[in-house]
Tab-separated table of C-alpha atoms in Angstrom:
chain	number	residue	atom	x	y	z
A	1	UNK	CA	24.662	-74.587	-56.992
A	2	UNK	CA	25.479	-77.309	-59.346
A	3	UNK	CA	27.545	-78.965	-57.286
A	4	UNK	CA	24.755	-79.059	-54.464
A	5	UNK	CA	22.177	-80.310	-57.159
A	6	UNK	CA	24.348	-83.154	-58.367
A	7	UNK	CA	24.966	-84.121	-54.310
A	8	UNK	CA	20.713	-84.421	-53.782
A	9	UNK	CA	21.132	-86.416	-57.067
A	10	UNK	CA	23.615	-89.255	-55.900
A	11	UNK	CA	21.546	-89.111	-52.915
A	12	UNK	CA	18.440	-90.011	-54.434
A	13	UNK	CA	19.998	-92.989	-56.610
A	14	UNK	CA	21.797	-94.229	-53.176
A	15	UNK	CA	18.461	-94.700	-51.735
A	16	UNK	CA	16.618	-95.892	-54.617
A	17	UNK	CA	19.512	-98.784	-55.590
A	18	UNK	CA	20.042	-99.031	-51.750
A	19	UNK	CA	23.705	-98.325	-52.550
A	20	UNK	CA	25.618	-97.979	-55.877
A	21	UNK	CA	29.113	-98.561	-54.527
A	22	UNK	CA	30.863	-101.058	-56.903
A	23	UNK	CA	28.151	-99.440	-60.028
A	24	UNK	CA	29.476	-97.733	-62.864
A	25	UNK	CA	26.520	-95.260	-64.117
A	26	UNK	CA	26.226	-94.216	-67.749
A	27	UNK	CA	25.673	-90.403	-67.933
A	28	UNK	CA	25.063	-88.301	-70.649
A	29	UNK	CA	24.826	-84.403	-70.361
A	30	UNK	CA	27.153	-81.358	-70.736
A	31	UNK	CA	30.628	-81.651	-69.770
A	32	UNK	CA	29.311	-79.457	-66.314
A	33	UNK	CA	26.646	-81.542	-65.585
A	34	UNK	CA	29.256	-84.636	-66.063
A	35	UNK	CA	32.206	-83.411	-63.403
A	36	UNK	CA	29.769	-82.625	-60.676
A	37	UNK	CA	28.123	-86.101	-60.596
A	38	UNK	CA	31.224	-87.634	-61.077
A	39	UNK	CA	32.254	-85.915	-58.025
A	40	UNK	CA	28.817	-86.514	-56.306
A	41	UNK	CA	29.101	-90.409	-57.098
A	42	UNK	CA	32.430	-90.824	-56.022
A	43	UNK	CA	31.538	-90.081	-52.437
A	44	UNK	CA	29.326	-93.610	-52.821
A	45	UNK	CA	31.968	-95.426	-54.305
A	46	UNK	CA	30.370	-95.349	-57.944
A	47	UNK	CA	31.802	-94.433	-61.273
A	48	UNK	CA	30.495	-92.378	-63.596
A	49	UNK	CA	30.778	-93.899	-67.668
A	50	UNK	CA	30.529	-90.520	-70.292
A	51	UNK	CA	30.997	-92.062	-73.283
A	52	UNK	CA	29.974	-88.729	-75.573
A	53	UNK	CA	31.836	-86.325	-72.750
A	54	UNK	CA	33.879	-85.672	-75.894
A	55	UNK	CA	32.263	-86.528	-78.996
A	56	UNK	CA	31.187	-83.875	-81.507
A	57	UNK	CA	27.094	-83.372	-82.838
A	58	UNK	CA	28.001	-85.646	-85.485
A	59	UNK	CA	29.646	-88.210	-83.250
A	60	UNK	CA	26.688	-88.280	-80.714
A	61	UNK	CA	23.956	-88.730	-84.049
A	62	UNK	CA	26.442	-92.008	-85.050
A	63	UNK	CA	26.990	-93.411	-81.593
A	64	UNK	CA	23.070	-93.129	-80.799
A	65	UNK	CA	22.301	-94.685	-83.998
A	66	UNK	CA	24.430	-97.662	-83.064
A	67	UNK	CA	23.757	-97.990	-79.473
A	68	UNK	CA	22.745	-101.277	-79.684
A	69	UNK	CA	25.689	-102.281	-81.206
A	70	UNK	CA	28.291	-100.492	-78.774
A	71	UNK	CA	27.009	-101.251	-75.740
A	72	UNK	CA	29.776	-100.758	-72.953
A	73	UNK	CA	31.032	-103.071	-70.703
A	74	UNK	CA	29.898	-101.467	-67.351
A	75	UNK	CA	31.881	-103.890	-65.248
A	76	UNK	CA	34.785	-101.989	-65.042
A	77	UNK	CA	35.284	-98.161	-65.564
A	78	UNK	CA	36.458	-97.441	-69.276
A	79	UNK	CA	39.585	-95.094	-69.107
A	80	UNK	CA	40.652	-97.201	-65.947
A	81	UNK	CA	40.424	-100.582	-66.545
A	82	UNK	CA	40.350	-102.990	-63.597
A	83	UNK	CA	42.758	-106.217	-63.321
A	84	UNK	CA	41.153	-109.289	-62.888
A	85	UNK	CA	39.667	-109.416	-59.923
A	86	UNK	CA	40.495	-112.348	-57.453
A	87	UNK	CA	37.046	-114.233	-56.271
A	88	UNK	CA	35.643	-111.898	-53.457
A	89	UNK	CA	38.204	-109.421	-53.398
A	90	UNK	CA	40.737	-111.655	-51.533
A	91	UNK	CA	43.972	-109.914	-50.708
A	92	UNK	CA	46.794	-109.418	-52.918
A	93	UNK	CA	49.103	-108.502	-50.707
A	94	UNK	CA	49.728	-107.442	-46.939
A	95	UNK	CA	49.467	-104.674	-45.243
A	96	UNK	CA	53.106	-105.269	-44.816
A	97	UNK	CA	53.021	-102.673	-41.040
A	98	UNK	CA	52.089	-99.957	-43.628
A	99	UNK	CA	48.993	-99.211	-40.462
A	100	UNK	CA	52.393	-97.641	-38.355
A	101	UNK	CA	53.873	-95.593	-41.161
A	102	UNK	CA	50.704	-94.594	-42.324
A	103	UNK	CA	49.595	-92.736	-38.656
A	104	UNK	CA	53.120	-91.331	-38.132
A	105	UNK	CA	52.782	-89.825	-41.016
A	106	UNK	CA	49.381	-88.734	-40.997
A	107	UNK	CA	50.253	-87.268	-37.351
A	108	UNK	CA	53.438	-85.635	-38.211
A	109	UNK	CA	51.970	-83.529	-40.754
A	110	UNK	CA	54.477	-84.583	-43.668
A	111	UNK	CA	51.593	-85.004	-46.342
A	112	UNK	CA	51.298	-82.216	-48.337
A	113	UNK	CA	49.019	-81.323	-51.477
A	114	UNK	CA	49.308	-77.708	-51.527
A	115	UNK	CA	51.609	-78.505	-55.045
A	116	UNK	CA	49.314	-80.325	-57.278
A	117	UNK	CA	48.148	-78.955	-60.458
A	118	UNK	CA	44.855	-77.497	-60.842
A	119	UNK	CA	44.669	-76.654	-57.224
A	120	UNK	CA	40.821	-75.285	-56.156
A	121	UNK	CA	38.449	-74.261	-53.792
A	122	UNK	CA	36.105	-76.343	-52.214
A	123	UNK	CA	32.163	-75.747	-52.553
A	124	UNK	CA	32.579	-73.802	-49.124
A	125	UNK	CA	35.328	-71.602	-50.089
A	126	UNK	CA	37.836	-73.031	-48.493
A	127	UNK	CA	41.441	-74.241	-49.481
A	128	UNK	CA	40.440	-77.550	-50.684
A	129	UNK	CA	44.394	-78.595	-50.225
A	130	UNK	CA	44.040	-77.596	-46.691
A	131	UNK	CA	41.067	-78.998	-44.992
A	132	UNK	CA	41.345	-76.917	-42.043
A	133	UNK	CA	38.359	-74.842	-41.883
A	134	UNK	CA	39.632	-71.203	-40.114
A	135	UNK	CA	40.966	-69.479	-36.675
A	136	UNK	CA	38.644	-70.644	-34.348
A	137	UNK	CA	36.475	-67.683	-32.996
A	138	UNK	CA	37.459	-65.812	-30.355
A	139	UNK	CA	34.211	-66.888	-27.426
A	140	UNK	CA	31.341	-65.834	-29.382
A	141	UNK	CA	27.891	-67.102	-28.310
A	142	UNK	CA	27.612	-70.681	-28.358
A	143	UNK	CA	24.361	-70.227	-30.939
A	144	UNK	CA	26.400	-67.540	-33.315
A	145	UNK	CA	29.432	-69.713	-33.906
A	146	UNK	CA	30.267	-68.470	-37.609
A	147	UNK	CA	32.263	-69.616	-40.569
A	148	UNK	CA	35.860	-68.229	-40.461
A	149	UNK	CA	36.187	-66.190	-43.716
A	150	UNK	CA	40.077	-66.086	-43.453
A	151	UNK	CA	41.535	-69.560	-44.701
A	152	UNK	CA	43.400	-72.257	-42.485
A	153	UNK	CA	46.973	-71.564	-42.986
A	154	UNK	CA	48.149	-74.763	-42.097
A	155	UNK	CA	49.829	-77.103	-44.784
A	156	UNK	CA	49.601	-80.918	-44.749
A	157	UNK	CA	47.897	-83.547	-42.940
A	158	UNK	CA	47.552	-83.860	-39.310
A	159	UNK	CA	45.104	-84.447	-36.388
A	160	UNK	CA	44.207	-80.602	-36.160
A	161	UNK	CA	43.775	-80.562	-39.200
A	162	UNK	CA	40.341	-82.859	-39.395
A	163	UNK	CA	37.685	-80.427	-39.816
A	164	UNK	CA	35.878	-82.229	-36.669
A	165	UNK	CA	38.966	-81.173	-34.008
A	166	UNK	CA	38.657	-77.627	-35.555
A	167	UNK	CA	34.837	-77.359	-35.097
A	168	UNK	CA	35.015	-79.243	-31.808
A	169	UNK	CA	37.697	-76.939	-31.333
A	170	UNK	CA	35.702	-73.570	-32.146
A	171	UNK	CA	32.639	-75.267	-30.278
A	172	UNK	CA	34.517	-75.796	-26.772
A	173	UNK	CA	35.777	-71.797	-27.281
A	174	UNK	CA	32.003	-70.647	-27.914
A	175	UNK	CA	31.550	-72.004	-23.967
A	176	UNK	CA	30.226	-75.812	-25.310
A	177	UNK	CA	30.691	-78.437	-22.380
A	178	UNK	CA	32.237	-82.247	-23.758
A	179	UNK	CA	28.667	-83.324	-23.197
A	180	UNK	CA	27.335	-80.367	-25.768
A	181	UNK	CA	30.127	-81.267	-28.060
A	182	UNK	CA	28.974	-85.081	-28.492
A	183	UNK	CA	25.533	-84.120	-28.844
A	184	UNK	CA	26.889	-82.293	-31.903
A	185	UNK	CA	29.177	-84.714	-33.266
A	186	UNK	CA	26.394	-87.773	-32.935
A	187	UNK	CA	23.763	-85.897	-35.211
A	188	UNK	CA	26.051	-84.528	-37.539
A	189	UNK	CA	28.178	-87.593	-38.198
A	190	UNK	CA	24.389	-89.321	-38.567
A	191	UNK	CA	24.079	-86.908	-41.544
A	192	UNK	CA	27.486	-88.392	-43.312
A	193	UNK	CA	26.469	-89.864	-46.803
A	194	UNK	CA	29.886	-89.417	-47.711
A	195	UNK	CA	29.726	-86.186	-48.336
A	196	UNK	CA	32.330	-83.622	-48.365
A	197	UNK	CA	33.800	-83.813	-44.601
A	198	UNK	CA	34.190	-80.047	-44.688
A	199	UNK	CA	31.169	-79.233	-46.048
A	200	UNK	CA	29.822	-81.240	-43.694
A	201	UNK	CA	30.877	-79.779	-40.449
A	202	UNK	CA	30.410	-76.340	-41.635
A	203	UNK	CA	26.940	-76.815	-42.482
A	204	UNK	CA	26.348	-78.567	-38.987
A	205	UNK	CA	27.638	-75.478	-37.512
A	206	UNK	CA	25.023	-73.097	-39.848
A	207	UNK	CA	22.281	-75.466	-38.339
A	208	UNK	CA	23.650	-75.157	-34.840
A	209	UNK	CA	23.488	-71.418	-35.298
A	210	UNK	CA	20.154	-71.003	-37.324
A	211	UNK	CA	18.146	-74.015	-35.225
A	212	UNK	CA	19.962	-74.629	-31.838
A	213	UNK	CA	16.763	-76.256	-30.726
A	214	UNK	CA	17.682	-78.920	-33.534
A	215	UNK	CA	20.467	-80.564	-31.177
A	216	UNK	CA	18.683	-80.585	-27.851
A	217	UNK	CA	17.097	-83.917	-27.715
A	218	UNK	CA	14.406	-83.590	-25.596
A	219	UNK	CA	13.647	-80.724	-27.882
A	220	UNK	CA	14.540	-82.229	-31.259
A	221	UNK	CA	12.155	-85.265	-30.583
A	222	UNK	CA	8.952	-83.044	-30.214
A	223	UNK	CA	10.019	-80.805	-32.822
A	224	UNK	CA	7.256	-80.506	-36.101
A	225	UNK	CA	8.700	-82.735	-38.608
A	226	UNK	CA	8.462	-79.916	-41.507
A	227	UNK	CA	9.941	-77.844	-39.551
A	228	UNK	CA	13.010	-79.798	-38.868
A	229	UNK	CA	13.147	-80.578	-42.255
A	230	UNK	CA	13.499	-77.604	-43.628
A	231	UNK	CA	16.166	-76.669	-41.492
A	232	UNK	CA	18.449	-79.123	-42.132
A	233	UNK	CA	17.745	-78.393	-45.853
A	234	UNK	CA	18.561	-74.606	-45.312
A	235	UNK	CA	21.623	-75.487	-43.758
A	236	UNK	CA	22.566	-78.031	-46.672
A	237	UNK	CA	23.163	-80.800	-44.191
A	238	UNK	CA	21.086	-83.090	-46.020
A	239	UNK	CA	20.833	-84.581	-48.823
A	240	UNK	CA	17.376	-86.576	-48.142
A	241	UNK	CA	15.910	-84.037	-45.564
A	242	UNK	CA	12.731	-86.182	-45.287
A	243	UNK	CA	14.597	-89.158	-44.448
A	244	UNK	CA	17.192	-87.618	-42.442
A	245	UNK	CA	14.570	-85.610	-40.814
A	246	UNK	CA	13.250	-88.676	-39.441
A	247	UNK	CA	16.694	-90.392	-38.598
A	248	UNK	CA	17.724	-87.512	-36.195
A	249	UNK	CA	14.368	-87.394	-34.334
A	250	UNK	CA	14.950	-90.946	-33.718
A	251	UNK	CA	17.946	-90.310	-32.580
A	252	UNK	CA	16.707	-87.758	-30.657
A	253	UNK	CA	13.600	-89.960	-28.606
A	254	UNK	CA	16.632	-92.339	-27.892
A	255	UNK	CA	18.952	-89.972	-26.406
A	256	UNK	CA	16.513	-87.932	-24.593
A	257	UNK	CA	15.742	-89.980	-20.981
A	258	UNK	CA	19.088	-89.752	-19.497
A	259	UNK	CA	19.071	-89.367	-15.841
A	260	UNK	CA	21.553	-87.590	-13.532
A	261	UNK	CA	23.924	-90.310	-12.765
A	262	UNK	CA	25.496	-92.780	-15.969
A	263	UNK	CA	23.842	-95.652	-14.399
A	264	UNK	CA	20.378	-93.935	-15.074
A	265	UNK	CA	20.837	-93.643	-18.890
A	266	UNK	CA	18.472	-95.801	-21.018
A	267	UNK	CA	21.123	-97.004	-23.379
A	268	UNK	CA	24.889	-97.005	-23.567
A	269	UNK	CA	24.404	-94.796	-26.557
A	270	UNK	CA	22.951	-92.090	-24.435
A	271	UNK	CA	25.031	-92.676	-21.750
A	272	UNK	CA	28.795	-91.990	-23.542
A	273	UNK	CA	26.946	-89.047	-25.255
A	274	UNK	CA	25.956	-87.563	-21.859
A	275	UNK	CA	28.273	-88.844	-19.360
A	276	UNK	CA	31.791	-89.503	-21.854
A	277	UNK	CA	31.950	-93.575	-20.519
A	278	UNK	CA	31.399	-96.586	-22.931
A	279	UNK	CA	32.528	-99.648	-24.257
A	280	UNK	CA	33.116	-99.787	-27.999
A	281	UNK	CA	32.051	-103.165	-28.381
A	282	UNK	CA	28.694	-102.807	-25.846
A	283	UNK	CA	28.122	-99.285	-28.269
A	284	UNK	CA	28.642	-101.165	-31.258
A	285	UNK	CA	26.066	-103.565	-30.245
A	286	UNK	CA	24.038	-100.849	-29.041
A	287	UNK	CA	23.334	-99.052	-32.257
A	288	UNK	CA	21.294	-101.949	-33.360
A	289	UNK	CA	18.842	-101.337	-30.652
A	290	UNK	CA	14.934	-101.562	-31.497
A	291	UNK	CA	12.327	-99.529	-30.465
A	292	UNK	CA	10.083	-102.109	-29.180
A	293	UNK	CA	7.374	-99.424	-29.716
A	294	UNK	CA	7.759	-99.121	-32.902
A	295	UNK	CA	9.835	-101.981	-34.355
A	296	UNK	CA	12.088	-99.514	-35.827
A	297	UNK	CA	16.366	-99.077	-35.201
A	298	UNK	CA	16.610	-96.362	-32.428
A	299	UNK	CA	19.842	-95.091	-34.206
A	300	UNK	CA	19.116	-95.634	-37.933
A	301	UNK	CA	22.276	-93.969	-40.254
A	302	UNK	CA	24.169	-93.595	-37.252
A	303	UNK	CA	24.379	-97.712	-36.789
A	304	UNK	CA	25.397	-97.480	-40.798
A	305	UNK	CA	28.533	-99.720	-41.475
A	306	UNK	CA	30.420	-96.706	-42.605
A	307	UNK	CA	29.241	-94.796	-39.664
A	308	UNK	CA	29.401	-96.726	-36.566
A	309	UNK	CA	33.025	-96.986	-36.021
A	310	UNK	CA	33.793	-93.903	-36.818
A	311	UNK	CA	30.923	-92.123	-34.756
A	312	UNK	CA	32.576	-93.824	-31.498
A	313	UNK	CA	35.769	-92.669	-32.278
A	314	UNK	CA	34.547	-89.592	-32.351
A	315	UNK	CA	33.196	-90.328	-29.387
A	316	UNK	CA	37.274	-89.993	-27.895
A	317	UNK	CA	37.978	-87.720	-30.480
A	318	UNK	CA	37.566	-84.972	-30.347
A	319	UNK	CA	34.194	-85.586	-27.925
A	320	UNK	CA	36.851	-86.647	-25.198
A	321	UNK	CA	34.794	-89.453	-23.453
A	322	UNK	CA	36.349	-92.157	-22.240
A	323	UNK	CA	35.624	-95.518	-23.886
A	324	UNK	CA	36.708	-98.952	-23.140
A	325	UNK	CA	38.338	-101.337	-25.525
A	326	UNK	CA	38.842	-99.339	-28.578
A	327	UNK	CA	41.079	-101.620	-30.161
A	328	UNK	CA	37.904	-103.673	-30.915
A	329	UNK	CA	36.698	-101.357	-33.412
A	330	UNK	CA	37.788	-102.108	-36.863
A	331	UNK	CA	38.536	-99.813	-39.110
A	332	UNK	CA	35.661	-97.540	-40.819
A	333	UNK	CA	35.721	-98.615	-44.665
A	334	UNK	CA	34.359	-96.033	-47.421
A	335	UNK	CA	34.719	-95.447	-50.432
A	336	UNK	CA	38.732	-93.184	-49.511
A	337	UNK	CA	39.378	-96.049	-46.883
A	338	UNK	CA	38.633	-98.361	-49.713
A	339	UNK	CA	40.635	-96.706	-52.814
A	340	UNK	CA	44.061	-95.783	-50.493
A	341	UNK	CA	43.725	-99.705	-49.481
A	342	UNK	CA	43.935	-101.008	-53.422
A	343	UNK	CA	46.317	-98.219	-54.169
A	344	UNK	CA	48.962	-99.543	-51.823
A	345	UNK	CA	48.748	-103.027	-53.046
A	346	UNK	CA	46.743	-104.343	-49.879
A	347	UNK	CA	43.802	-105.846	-51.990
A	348	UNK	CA	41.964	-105.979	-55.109
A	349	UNK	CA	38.073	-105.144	-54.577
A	350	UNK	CA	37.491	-103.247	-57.442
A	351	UNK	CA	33.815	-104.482	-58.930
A	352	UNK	CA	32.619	-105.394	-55.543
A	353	UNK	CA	29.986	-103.680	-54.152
A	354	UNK	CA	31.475	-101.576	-50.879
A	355	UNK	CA	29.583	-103.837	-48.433
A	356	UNK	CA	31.086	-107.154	-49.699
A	357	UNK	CA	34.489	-105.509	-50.117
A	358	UNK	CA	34.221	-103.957	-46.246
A	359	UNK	CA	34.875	-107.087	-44.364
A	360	UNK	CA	38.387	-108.287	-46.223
A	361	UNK	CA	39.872	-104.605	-46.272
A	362	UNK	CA	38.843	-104.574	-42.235
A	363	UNK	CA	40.946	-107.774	-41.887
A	364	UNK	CA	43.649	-106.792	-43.372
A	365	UNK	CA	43.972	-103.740	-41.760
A	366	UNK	CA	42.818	-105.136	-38.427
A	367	UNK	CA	45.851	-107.811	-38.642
A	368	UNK	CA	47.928	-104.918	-39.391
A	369	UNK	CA	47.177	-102.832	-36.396
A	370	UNK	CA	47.281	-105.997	-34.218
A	371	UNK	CA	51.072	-106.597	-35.604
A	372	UNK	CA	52.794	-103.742	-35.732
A	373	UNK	CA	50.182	-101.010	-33.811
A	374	UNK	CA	49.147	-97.258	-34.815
A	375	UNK	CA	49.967	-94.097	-33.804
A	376	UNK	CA	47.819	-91.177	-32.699
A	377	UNK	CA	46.538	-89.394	-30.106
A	378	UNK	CA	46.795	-91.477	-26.920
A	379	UNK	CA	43.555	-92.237	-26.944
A	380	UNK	CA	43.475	-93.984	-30.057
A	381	UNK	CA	47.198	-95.225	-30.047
A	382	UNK	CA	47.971	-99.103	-31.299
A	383	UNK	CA	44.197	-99.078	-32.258
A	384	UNK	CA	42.076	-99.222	-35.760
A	385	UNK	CA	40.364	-96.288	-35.143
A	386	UNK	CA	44.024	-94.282	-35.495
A	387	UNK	CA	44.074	-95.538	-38.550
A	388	UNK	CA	40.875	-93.960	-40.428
A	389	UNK	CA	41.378	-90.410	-40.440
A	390	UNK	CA	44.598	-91.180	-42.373
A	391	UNK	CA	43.793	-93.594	-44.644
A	392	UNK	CA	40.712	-91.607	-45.666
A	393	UNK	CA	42.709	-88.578	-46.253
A	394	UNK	CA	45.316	-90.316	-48.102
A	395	UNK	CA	42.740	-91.418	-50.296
A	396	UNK	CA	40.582	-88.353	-50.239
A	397	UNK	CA	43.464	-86.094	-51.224
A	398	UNK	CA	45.916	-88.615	-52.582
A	399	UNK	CA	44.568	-92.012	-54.575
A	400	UNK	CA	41.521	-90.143	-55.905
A	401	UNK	CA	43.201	-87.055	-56.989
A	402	UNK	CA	45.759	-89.069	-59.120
A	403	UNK	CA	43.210	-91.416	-60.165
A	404	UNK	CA	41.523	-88.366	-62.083
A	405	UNK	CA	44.723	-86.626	-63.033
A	406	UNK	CA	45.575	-90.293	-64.597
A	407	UNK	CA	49.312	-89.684	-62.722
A	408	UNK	CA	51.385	-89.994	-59.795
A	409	UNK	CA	50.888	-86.908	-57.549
A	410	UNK	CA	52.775	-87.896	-54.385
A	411	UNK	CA	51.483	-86.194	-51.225
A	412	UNK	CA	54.248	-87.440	-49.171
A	413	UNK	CA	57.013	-90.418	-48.397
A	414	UNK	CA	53.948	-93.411	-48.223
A	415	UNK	CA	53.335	-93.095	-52.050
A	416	UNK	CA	56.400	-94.553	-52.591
A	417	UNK	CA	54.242	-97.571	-51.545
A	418	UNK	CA	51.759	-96.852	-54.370
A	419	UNK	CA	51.364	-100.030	-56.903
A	420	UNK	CA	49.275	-98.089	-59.604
């Protein structure tokens, strides 16, 4: 529950700041209270500053008393100090073909966390060291998909792995066609505020089960507004279910005409997501589309920076459509893309705000790939979009975990790259 609550919290201050990424926010509560928002805020690529996390009743009566006077320096994170950071977050280094190593790696399933201290569960009860999220049902109904409750038994990173392939995965079983399937993955991945990926998926399956309607389009865009609200609040898929609500019937009205042949579809948006044909740069362009009706994006959080890239790739994978010139997309930068990236010596962004850090990590990574190439599924191979699912688990389940344990805990052979 608390965990939830302090996820509608980070939510709130995201869309009140318009982004905190880069912030360090000054909390003060119980010790609880503290870890949750910590965890909450480091989705957005904010830190969290608890200067009394510690202190005694006496302590906290003296510190309060001279608060003027010991003011902290909120440009950089106390118990981690930041080196001085180079005008804009220029490199520091090169990506020195770490963009191969990385994907063979990731795809050979040699990254393993199951032997870190203080192992856990995630909010969703599963193996938070194994982000596999069950068996995959054996052809239930496509609306009665459930929640595995035996655990993933899988160790280590890997394709399958991504809790996408497994619920594309249990999806396809239930009797889902590819179009079906990238209906699904274009709302849900709409709904990523960097949250939890497998809290995430699983919730977009309890809203697939509980409000089918919700991911029909023609259906979604006449839906009462309350009423898809409170869905995708029952489901915990939101974190702003007034905004979001709003977002996915938009989504929803744009998707919706689609003829019966690919050259009838109103957009190329709609036309991958029924028909499985696009071009990644002609989609990229495409999610800035305007409603001339209203004035208003036709794809808003979808056509978000930390979004787009990643929502065509899914597109391939695990959607299976088949899109042109893939090796245009850059690589999708948040805040794990971001941390893995300054771990390995690659650059120094630390005190930028994401969105002015985005563009030098996606250069260095993108002269990477276009060196020395990726590996993945042949879809994606010798392309950025390879690249993200590893580099956001690395720092998902590598950099960030050692950043909080304050040591090395190497998931695998790449961390002897690590220049903390």
């Amino acid at each position: 529950e608390i965990t939830r609550w302090a996820a509608r919290i980070a939510a709130q201050v995201e869309a009140a700041f318009g982004g905190v990424a880069g912030l360090t926010l000054e909390i003060h509560a119980e010790d609880a209270v503290i870890s949750a928002l910590e965890q909450a805020f480091l989705a957005t690529g904010a830190w969290v500053w608890a200067p009394l996390r510690t202190a005694t009743p006496a302590d906290r009566v003296q510190w309060y008393e001279g608060r003027t006077s010991h003011m902290p320096d909120t440009r950089q994170r106390s118990d981690h100090p930041s080196p001085p950071r180079r005008p804009e977050g220029r490199p520091t280094g090169q990506a020195r073909g770490l963009s191969r190593r990385i994907t063979e790696e990731f795809c050979q399933g040699v990254w393993d966390v199951t032997r870190r201290k203080n192992r856990g569960t995630s909010p969703l009860g599963f193996d938070t060291f194994s982000p596999g999220l069950g068996r995959r049902s054996e052809s239930p109904p496509l609306t009665a998909v459930e929640r595995s409750d035996s655990r993933h038994r899988e160790r280590g990173s890997g394709w399958d792995s991504l809790p996408e392939m497994v619920v594309a995965g249990m999806l396809r079983d239930a009797g889902a066609g590819d179009p079906e399937v990238r209906r699904f993955l274009t709302f849900a991945a709409a709904m990523n505020r960097g949250q939890d990926p497998d809290r995430l998926w699983l919730a977009a399956l309890d809203l697939l089960r509980e409000a089918p309607w919700a991911f029909i389009p023609e259906r979604a865009a006449l839906a009462d507004p309350h009423r898809l609200e409170a869905a995708l609040e029952a489901a915990e898929l939101s974190q702003a279910p007034q905004v979001d609500a709003a977002a996915w019937q938009a989504i929803a009205r744009a998707l919706a005409p689609v003829g019966r042949t690919p050259s009838d579809g109103e957009s190329a948006v709609s036309r991958a997501v029924a028909f499985g044909q696009g071009d990644a740069a002609a989609l990229l362009a495409a999610l800035d589309e305007v409603a001339p009706e209203t004035g208003a994006r036709r794809f808003p959080l979808l056509c978000a920076p930390r979004t787009a890239s990643r929502w065509i790739r899914l597109l391939a994978v695990p959607g299976k459509a088949r899109i042109a010139r893939l090796s245009r997309l850059p690589v999708t930068v948040d805040a794990s893309v971001r941390r893995a990236t300054e771990c390995l010596g690659i650059s120094q962004t630390r005190g930028l705000p994401l969105e002015n850090a985005r563009p030098t990590i996606q250069e260095l990574w993108w002269e990477d790939v276009d060196a020395i190439g990726t590996a993945g599924p042949p879809e994606l191979e010798d392309t950025a979009a390879a690249l993200e699912p590893a580099l956001t688990y690395l720092g998902r389940w590598g950099c960030f975990a050692c950043e909080r344990a304050q040591t090395r805990l190497p998931v695998g052979p790449i961390c002897s790259e690590c220049r903390l």
